[in-house]
mmCIF file of C-alpha atoms in Angstrom:
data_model
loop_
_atom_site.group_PDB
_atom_site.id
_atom_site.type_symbol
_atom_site.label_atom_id
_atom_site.label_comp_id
_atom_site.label_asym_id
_atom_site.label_seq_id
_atom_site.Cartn_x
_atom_site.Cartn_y
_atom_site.Cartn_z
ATOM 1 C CA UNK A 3 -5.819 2.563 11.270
ATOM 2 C CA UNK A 4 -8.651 4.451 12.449
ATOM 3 C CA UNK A 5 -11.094 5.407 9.799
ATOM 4 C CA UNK A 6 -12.721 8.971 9.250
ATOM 5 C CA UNK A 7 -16.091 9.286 10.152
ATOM 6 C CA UNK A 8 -16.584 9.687 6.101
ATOM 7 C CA UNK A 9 -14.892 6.605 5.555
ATOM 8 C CA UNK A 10 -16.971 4.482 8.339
ATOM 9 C CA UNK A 11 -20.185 6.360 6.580
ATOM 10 C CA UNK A 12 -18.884 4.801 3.146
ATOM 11 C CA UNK A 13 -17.811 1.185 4.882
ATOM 12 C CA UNK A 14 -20.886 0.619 6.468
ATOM 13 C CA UNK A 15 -23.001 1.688 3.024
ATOM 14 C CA UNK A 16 -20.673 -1.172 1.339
ATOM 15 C CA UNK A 17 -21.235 -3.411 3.960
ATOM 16 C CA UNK A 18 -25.122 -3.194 3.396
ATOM 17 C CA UNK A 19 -25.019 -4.263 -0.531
ATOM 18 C CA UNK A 20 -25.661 -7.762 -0.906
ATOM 19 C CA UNK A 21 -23.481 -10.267 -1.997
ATOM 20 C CA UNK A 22 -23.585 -12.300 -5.206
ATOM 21 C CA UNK A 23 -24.843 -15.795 -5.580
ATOM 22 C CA UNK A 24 -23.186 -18.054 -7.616
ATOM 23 C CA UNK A 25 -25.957 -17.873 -10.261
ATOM 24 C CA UNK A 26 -26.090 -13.922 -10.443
ATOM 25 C CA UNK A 27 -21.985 -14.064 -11.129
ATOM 26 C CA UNK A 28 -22.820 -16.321 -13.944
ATOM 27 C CA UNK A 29 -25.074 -14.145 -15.011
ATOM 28 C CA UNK A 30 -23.208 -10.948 -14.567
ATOM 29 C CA UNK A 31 -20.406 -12.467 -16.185
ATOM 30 C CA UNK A 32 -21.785 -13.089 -19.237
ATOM 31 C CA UNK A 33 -23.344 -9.760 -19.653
ATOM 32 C CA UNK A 34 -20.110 -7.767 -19.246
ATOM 33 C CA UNK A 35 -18.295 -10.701 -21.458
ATOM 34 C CA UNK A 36 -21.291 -10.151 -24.404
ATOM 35 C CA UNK A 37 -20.297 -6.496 -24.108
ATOM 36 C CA UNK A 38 -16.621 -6.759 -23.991
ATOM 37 C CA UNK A 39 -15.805 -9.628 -26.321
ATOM 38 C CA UNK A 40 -17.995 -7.612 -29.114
ATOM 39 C CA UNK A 41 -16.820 -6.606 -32.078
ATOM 40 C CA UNK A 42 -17.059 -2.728 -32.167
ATOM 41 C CA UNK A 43 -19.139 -1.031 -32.895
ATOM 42 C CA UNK A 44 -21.008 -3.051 -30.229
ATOM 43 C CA UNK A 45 -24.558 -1.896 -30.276
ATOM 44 C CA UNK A 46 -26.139 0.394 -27.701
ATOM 45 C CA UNK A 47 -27.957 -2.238 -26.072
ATOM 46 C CA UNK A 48 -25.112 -5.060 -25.335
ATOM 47 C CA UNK A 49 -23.158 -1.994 -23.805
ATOM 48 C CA UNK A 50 -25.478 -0.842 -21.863
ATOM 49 C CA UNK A 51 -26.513 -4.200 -20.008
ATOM 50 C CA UNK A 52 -22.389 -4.891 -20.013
ATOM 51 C CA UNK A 53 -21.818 -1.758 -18.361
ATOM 52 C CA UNK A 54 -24.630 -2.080 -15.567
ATOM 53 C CA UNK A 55 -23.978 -5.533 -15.053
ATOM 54 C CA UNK A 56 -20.167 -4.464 -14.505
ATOM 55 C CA UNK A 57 -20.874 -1.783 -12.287
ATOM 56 C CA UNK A 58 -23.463 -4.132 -10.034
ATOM 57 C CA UNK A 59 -20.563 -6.360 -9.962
ATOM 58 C CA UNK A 60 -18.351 -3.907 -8.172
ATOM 59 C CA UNK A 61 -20.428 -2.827 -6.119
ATOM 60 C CA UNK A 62 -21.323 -6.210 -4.346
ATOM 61 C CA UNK A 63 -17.851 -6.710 -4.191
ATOM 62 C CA UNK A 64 -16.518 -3.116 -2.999
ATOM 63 C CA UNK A 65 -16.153 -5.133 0.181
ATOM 64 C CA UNK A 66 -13.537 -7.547 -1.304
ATOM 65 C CA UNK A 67 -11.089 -4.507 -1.812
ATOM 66 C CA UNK A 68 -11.703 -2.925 1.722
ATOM 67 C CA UNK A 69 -10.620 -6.135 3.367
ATOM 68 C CA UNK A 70 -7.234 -7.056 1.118
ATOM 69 C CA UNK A 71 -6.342 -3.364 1.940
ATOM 70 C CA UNK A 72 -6.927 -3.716 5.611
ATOM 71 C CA UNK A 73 -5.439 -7.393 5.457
ATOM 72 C CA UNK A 74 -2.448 -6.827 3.656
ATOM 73 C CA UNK A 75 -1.490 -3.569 3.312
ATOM 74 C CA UNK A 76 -0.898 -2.017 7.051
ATOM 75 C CA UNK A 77 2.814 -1.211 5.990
ATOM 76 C CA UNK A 78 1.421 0.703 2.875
ATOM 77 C CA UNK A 79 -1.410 2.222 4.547
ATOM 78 C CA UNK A 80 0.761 4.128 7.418
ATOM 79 C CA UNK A 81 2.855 5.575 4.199
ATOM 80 C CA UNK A 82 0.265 6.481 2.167
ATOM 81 C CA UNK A 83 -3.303 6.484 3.486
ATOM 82 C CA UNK A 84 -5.784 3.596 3.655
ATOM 83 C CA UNK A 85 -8.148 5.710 1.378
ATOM 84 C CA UNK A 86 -5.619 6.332 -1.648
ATOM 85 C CA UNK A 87 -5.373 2.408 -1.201
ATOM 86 C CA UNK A 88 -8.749 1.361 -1.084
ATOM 87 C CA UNK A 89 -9.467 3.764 -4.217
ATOM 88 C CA UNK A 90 -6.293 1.828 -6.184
ATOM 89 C CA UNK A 91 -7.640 -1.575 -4.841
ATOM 90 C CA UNK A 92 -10.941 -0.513 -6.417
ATOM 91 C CA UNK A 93 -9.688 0.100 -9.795
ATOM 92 C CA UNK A 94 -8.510 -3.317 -9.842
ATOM 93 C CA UNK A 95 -11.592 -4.814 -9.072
ATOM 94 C CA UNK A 96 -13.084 -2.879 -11.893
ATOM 95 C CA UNK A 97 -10.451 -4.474 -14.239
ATOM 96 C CA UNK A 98 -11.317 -7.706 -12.671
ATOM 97 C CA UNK A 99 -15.355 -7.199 -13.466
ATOM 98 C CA UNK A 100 -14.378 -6.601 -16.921
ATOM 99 C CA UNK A 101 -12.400 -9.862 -17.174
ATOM 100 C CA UNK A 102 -13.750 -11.833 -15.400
ATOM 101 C CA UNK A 103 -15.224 -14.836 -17.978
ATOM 102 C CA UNK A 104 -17.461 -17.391 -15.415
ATOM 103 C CA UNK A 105 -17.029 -19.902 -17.926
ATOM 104 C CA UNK A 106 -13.520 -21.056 -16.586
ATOM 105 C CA UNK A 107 -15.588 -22.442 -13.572
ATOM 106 C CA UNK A 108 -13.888 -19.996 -10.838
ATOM 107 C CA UNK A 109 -15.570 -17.792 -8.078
ATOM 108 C CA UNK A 110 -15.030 -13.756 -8.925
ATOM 109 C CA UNK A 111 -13.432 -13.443 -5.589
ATOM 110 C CA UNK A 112 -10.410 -15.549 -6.605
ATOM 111 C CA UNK A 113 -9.802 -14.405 -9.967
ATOM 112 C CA UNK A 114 -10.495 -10.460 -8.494
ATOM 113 C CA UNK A 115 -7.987 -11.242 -5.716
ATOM 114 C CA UNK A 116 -5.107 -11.230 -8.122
ATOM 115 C CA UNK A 117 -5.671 -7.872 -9.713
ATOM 116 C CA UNK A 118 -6.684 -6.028 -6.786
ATOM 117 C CA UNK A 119 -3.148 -6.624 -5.212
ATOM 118 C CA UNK A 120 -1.616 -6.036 -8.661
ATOM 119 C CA UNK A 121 -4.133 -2.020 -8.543
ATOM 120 C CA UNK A 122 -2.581 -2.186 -5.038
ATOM 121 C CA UNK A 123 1.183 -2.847 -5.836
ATOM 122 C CA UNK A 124 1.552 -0.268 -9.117
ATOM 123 C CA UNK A 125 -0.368 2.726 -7.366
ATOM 124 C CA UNK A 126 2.376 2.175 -4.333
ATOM 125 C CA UNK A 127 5.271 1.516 -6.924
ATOM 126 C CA UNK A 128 4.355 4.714 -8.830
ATOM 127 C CA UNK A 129 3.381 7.551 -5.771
ATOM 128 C CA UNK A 130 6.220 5.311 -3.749
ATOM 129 C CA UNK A 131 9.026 6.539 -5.774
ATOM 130 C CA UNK A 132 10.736 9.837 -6.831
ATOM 131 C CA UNK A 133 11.046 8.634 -10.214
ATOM 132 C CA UNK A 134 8.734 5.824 -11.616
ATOM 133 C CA UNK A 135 10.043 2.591 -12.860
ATOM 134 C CA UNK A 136 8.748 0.423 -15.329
ATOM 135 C CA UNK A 137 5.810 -2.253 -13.458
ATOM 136 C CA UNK A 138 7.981 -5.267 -14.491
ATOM 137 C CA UNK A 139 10.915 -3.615 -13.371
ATOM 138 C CA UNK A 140 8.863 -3.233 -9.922
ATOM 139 C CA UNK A 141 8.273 -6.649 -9.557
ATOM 140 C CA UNK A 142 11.893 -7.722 -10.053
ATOM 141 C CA UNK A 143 12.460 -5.504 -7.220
ATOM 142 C CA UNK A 144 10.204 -6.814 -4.862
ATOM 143 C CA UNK A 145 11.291 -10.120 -5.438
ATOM 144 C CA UNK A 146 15.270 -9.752 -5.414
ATOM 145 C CA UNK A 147 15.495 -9.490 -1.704
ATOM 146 C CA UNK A 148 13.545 -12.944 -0.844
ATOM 147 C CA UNK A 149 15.505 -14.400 -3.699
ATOM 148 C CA UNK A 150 18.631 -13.257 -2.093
ATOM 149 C CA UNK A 151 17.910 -14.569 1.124
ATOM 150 C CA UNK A 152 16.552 -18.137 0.037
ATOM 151 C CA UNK A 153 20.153 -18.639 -2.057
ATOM 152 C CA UNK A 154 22.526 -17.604 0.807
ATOM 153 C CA UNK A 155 20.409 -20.560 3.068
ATOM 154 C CA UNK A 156 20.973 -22.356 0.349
ATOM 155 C CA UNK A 157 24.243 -22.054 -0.899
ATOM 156 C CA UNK A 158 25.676 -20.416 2.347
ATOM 157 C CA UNK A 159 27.065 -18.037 0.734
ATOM 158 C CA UNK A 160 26.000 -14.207 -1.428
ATOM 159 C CA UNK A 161 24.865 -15.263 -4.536
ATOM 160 C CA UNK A 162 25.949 -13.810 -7.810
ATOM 161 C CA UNK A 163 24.243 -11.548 -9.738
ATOM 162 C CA UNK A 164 24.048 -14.431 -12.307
ATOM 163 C CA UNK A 165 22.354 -16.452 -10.156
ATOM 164 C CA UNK A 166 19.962 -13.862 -8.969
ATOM 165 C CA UNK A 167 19.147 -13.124 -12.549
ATOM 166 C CA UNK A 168 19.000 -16.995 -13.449
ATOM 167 C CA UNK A 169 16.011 -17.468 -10.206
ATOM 168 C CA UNK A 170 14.150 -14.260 -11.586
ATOM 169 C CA UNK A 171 13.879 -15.395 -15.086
ATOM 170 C CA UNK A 172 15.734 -12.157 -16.849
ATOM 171 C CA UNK A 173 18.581 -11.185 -18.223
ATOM 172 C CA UNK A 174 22.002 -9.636 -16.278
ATOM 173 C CA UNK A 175 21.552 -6.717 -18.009
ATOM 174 C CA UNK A 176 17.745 -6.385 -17.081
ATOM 175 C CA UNK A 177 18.815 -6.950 -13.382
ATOM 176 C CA UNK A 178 21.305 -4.191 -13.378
ATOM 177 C CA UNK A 179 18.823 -1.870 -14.174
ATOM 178 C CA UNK A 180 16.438 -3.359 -11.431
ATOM 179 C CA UNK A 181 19.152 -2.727 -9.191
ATOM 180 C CA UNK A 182 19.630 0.710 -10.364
ATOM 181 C CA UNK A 183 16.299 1.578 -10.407
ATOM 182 C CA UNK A 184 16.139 0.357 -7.163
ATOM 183 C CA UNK A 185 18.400 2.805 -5.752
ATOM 184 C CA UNK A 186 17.015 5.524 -3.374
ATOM 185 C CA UNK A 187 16.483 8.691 -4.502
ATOM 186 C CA UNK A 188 18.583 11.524 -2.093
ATOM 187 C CA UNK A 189 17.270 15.377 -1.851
ATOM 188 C CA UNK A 190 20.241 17.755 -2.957
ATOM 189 C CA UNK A 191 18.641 19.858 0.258
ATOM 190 C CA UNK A 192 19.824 16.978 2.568
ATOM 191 C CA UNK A 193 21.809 18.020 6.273
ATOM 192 C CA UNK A 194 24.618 15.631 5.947
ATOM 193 C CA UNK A 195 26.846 17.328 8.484
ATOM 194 C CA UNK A 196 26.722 18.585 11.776
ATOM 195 C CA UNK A 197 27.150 22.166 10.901
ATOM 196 C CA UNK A 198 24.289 21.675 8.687
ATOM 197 C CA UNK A 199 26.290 21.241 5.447
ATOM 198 C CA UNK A 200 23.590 20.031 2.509
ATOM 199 C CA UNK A 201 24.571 17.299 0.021
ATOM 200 C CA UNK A 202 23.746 20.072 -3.028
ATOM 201 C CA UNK A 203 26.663 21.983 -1.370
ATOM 202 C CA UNK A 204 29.702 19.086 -2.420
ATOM 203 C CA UNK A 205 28.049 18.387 -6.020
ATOM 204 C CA UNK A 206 29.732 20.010 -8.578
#
C-alpha cells in the first residue's frame, strides 16, 4: 500500500534510530523491570530512568512494528488503513517494553513479536465488528475455521460441534456463543429485493 508522504517522512525518521545491542537491551531491561517490579510508591528516580529507558526502547524498535504490519497484515491494512495498524502494533510494543525481563535469556524482538500481533489482532477484532466480542471469544473465532478444515481431512467427514469444542480447549456452551458472536451483523437499511425492498421493511 502506498504510503502518504507523512507516513514515508515518519518511516524514514524510524529507520534512522539505531538499533539495540545486545548489551543496551540488558541494560534497558533492567531499568524498566527496577521501575515496574517496584513496590509503589516507587520513588521518583527508579520511575524516571524506567520510563526513559522504556521509551528508548520503543523507539529503536518502532521499526519492528512497521514491518509485522507490512508483513502480515495486507488483508487488514486494505480494510482499515496501514496507519490505524501501525499505531495498534505500536501499543503492543509498548506493552512488550514494559515486560520485557532480559533475564529469561531472549532477544526483545522475539518476546515483542508476540504482543505486537496480539495490539494488532484486538484493535481489528474491536473496529472490525458492529458489536465487540470478548478477546478470548475472538480468538476462538479465528481458530474454528482451520480447526474445521484439519478434522474433515481427517475424519472425512463435518465434525461435531463436540469435537470442535474438544480441539479448542472450551466448553460447548462457550463455542455456541463463539459461533453466535461470530455471526455477521446485517443493516435494517439493507436492498434485499429488486424493487428496492429494505430488510427493516419485513421485521416486525
Amino acid at each position: 500500500m502506498p504510503a502518504s508522504s507523512s507516513q514515508s517522512w515518519w518511516l524514514d525518521a524510524i529507520g534512522r534510530i539505531p538499533l539495540l545491542t545486545p548489551a543496551e537491551e540488558i541494560e534497558l531491561g533492567t531499568a524498566i523491570q527496577r521501575w515496574q517490579q517496584h513496590p509503589e510508591p516507587c520513588p521518583p528516580g527508579i520511575r524516571r530512568r524506567g520510563m526513559r529507558a522504556r521509551d528508548r526502547f520503543v523507539k529503536a524498535n518502532l521499526r519492528l512494528a512497521v514491518s509485522y504490519v507490512a508483513k502480515r497484515c495486507n488483508r487488514l491494512a486494505r480494510i482499515h488503513g496501514q496507519e490505524d495498524l501501525i499505531q495498534a502494533a505500536n501499543m503492543g510494543l509498548i506493552t512488550a517494553a514494559e515486560r520485557f525481563d532480559p533475564a529469561r535469556g531472549y532477544r526483545f524482538s522475539t518476546y515483542a513479536y508476540w504482543w505486537i500481533r496480539q495490539a494488532v489482532g484486538r484493535w481489528a477484532d474491536q473496529h472490525g465488528r458492529a458489536i465487540t466480542i470478548p478477546g478470548s471469544h475472538s480468538q476462538h473465532l479465528g481458530r474454528i475455521g482451520p480447526i474445521t478444515r484439519r478434522l474433515e481431512l481427517e475424519l472425512l467427514r463435518t465434525p461435531t460441534h463436540q469435537e470442535i469444542a474438544a480441539e479448542l480447549g472450551c466448553s460447548m456452551a462457550v463455542l455456541e456463543q463463539v459461533i453466535e458472536n461470530g455471526r455477521p451483523v446485517a443493516s435494517l437499511d439493507q436492498v434485499i429485493g429488486d424493487d428496492g425492498l429494505e430488510l427493516g421493511s419485513l421485521c416486525a
